[in-house]
XYZ file of C-alpha atoms in Angstrom:
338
model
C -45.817 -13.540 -59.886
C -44.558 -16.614 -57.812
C -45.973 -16.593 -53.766
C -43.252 -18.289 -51.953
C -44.639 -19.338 -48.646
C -42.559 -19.309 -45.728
C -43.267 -21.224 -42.411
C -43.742 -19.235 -39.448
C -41.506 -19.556 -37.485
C -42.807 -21.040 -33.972
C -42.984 -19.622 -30.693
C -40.729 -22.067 -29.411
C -38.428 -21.439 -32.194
C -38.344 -17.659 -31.590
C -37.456 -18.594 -28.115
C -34.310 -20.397 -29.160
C -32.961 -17.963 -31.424
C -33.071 -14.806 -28.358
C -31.466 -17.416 -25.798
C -28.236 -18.014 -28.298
C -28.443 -14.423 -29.159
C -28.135 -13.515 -25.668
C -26.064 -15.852 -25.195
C -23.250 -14.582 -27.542
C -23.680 -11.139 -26.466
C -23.059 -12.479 -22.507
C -19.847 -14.604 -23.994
C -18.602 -11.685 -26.146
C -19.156 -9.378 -22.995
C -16.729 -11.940 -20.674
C -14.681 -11.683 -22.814
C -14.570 -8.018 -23.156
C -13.356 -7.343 -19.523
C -10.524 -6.495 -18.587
C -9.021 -7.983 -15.565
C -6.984 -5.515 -13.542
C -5.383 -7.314 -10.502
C -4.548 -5.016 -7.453
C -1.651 -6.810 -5.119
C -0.641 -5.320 -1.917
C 2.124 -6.644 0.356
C -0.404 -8.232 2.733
C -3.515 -9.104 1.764
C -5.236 -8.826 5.102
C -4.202 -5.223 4.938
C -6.939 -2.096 5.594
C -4.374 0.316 3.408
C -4.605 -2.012 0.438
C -7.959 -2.981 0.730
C -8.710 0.525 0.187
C -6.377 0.838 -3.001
C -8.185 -2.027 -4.238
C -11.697 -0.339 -3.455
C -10.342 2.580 -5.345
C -9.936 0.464 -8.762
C -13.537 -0.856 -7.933
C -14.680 2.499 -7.875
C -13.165 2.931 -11.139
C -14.663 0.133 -12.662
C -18.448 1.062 -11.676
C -17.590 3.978 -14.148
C -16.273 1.442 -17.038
C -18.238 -1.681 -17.122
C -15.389 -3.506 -19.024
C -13.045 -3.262 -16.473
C -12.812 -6.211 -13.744
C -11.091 -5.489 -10.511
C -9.042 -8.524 -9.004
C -7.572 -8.286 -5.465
C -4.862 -10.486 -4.120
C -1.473 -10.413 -1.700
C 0.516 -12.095 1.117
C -1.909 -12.944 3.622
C -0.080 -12.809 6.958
C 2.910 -10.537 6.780
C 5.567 -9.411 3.844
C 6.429 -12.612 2.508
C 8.456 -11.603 -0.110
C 8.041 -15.583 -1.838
C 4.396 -15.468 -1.500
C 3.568 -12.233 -3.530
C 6.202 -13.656 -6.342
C 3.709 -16.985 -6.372
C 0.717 -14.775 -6.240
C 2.195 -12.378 -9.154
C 2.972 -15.187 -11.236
C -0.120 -17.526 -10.876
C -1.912 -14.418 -12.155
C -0.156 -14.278 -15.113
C -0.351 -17.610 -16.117
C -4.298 -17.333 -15.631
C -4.445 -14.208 -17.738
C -4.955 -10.670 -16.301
C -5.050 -7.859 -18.613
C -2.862 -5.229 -15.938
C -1.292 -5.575 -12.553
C -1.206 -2.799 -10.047
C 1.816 -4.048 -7.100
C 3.485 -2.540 -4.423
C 6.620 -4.030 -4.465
C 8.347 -6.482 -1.350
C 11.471 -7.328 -2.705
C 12.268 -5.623 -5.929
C 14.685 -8.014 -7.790
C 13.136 -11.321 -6.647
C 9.684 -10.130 -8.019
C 10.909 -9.429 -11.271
C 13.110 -12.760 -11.888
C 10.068 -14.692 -10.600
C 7.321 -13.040 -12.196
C 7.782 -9.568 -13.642
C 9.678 -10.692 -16.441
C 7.014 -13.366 -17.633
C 4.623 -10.284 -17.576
C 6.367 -8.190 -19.711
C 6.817 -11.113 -22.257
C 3.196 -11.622 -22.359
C 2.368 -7.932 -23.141
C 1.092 -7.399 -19.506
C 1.199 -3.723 -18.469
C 2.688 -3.304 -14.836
C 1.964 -0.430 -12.537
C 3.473 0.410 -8.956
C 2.003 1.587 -6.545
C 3.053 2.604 -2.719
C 6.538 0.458 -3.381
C 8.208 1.232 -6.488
C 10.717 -1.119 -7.947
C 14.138 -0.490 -7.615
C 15.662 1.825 -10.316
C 17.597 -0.903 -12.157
C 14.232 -2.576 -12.491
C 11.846 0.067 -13.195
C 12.198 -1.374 -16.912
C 9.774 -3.760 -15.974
C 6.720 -1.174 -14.975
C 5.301 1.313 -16.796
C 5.081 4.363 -13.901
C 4.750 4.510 -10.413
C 1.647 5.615 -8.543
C 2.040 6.464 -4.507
C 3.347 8.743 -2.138
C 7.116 10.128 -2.840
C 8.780 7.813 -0.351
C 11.561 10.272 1.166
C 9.927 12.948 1.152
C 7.305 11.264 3.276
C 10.054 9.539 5.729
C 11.655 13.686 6.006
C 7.688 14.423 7.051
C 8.000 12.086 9.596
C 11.284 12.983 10.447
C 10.471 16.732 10.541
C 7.395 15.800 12.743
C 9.944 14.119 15.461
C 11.553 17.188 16.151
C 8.626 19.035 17.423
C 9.092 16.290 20.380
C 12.546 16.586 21.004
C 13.728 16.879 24.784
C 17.405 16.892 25.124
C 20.581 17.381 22.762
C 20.976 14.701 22.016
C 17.927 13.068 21.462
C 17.825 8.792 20.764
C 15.126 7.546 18.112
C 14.578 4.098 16.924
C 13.220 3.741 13.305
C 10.649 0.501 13.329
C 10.512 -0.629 9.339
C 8.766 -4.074 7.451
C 11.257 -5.837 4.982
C 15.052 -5.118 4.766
C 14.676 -5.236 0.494
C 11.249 -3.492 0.647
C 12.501 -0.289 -1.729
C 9.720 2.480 -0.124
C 10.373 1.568 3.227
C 14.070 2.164 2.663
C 13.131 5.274 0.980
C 11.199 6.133 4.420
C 14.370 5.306 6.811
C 16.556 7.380 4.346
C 13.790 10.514 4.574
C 14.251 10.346 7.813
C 18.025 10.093 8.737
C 17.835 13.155 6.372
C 15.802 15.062 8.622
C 17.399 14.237 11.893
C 20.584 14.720 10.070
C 20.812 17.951 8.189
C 21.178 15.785 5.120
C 23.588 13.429 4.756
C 21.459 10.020 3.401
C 23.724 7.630 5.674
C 23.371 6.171 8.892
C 23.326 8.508 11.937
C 26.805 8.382 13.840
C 27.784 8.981 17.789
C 28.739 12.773 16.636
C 25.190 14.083 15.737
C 22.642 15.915 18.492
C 20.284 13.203 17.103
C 21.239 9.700 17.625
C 19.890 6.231 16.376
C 19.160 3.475 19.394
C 22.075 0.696 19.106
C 19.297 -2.113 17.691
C 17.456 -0.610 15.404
C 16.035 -0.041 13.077
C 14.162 -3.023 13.841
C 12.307 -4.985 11.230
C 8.923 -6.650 11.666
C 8.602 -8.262 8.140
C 4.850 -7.111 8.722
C 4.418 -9.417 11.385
C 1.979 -7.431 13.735
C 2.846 -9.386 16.855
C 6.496 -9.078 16.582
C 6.169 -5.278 15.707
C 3.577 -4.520 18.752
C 6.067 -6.173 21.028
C 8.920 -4.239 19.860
C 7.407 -0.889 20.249
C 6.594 -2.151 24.029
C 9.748 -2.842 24.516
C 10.631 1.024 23.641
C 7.756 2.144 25.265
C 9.012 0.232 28.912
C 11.974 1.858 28.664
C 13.449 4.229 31.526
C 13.525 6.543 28.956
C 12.252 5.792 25.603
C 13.643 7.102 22.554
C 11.500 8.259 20.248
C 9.560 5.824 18.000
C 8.992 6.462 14.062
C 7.281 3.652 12.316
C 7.496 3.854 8.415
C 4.351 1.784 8.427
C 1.349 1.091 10.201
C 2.819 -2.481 11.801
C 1.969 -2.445 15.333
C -0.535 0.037 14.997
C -2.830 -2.622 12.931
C -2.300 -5.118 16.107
C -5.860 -5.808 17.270
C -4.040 -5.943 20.438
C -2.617 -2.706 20.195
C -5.308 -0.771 22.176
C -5.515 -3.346 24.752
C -1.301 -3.229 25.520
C -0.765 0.517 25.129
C -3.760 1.790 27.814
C -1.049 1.533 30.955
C 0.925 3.423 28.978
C -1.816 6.185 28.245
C -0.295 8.984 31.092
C 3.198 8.432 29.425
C 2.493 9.119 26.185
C -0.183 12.502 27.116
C 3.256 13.483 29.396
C 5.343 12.727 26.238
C 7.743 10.729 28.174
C 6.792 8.551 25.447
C 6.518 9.186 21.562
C 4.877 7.258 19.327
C 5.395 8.548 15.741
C 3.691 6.503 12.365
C 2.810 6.707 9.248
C -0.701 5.690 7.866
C -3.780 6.789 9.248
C -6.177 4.028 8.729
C -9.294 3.995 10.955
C -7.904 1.715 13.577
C -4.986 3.789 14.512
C -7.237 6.812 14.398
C -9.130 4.920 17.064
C -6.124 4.607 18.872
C -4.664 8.384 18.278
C -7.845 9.647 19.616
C -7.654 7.998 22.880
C -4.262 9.289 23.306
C -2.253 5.851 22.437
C -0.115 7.256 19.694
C 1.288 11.148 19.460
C 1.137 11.460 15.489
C 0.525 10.298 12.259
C 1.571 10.963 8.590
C -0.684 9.212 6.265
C -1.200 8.837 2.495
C -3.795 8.018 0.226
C -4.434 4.795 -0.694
C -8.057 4.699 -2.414
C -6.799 7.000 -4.992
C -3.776 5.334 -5.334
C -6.077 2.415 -6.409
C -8.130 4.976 -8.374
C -5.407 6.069 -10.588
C -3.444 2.955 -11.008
C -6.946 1.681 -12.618
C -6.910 4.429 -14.645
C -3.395 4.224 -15.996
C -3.670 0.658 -16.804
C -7.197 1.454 -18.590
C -5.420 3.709 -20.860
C -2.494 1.382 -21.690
C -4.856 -1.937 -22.456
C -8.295 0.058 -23.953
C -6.994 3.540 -25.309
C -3.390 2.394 -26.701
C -2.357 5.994 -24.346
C 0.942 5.307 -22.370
C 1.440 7.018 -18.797
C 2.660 10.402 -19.184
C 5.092 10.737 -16.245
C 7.059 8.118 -14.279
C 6.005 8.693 -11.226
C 2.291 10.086 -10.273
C 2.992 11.193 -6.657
C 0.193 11.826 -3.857
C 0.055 13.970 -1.086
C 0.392 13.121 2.520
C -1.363 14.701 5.857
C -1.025 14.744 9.515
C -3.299 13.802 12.305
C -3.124 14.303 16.229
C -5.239 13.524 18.900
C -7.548 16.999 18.418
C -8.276 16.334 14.380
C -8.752 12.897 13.733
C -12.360 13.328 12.814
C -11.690 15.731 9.916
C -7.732 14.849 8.789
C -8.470 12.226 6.481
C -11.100 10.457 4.688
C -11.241 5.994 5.020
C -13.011 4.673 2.505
């Protein structure tokens, strides 16, 4: 028989071969995860901050998944979220999870370069516009009418005459769920008919609005003012938070308090983020309608973790949430912020 011997190898040698071993697995691992980005309107934005929490949460339960947040970081800049979409894209995310600003301009300037890369698309809050839904896979949010008839429905328990004004307070003119929201409610208001209100119905729209804040908190807070100075206010339903997310908006409602307990003032919105709880609970707003963003972020993650790991398409086309109400008396116990 023939003994081969065989250096040992050395401790220092041993050393090297577990650092490149690790070394590959950390490399292969990178390059195992799979970026999901999460892009609100606004960036700066409590309501998507929690969506994008909610596909964080996801990820801590799937250790390949990476959760990227991103968005317009003043107000609804319809150009911005189109630069943000795209630069993502050309860096390489697996998914994108968007609520949509301007429908048609997002896909020309970056929607269509994600499809032809293979990247899965997922709505959520905004939905494209139906001639564009091509370009997303389903749509994860709150059903948009239906949640502008809520807040339509919840005007009416504050009616005082006849012929009662309101002014509707929205973001963006193309922004597709907040048009969704000012139909819901003309429905309400209006036994129906999806169309402006005219001078015939008991319920009837102020001359100037709605008015449109394109996000822009200052120019929404002073537009609500402006209502809320009024002789004789109509009454206010915002299809977004907008001046309610005003750091000022405490501050510039308090002489106002008496008016709104005496509802001589109504203050109607949707969302029910912490800071217009705050503000509901010391009387500054009447109600709120508010959705659920977190899990909107939760199962958008999900969705897109199906398409890109599992090869499992969405189901449905649209995943909708529900919605709840809060008033002065409940605040502590109608929703959950996360």
């Amino acid at each position: 028989m023939i003994l081969q011997y065989r250096k040992p190898i050395s401790r220092y040698g041993t050393q090297i071969i577990v650092a490149v071993v690790l070394s590959f697995l950390c490399v292969s691992y990178s390059f195992a995860a799979v970026k999901i980005a999460v892009v609100g309107k606004t960036k700066n934005d409590s309501f998507y901050e929690q969506s994008y929490r909610g596909c964080v949460q996801f990820a801590q339960q799937h250790r390949d998944i990476e959760c990227i947040y991103d968005g317009a970081d003043d107000y609804q800049d319809v150009r911005t979220q189109v630069l943000i979409v795209d630069d993502l894209v050309k860096k390489g995310i697996d998914g994108l999870l968007i609520s949509t600003t301007d429908s048609k301009f997002l896909v020309e300037g970056a929607l269509k370069a994600a499809k032809r890369q293979g990247i899965p698309v997922i709505t959520f809050d905004s939905d494209l516009l139906s001639e564009h839904q091509s370009y997303r896979l389903a749509y994860v949010g709150t059903n948009n009418f239906d949640f502008g008839k809520a807040l339509g429905e919840v005007a009416k328990k504050y009616r005082t005459n006849e012929s009662q004004v309101f002014c509707i307070q929205s973001g963006h003119q193309t922004t597709p769920n907040l048009n969704e929201r000012i139909d819901g409610v003309r429905h309400s208001l209006n036994s129906g008919a999806r169309v402006p209100l005219d001078k015939g119905n008991t319920w009837k729209e102020y001359e100037r609005c709605p008015f449109y804040t394109m996000g822009r908190r200052e120019d929404a807070l002073n537009q609500l003012l402006a209502m809320v100075r009024a002789a004789n206010p109509p009454i206010f339903i915002a299809v977004a938070g907008f001046a309610q997310f005003n750091p000022r908006y405490i501050e510039m409602l308090r002489p106002y308090q008496d008016k709104i307990k005496n509802r001589q003032a109504v203050i109607i919105s949707a969302d029910t983020e912490q800071v217009q709880l705050n503000a509901l609970r010391q009387g500054l707003a009447t109600e709120n309608v508010g959705q659920n963003p977190f899990q909107m972020g939760v199962m958008g993650a999900q969705l897109l973790y199906d398409v890109i790991i599992n090869k499992k398409m969405p189901d449905k086309d649209s995943y909708f949430l529900d919605f709840h109400y809060c008033q002065q008396a409940n605040t502590q116990t109608c929703t959950v912020n996360h």
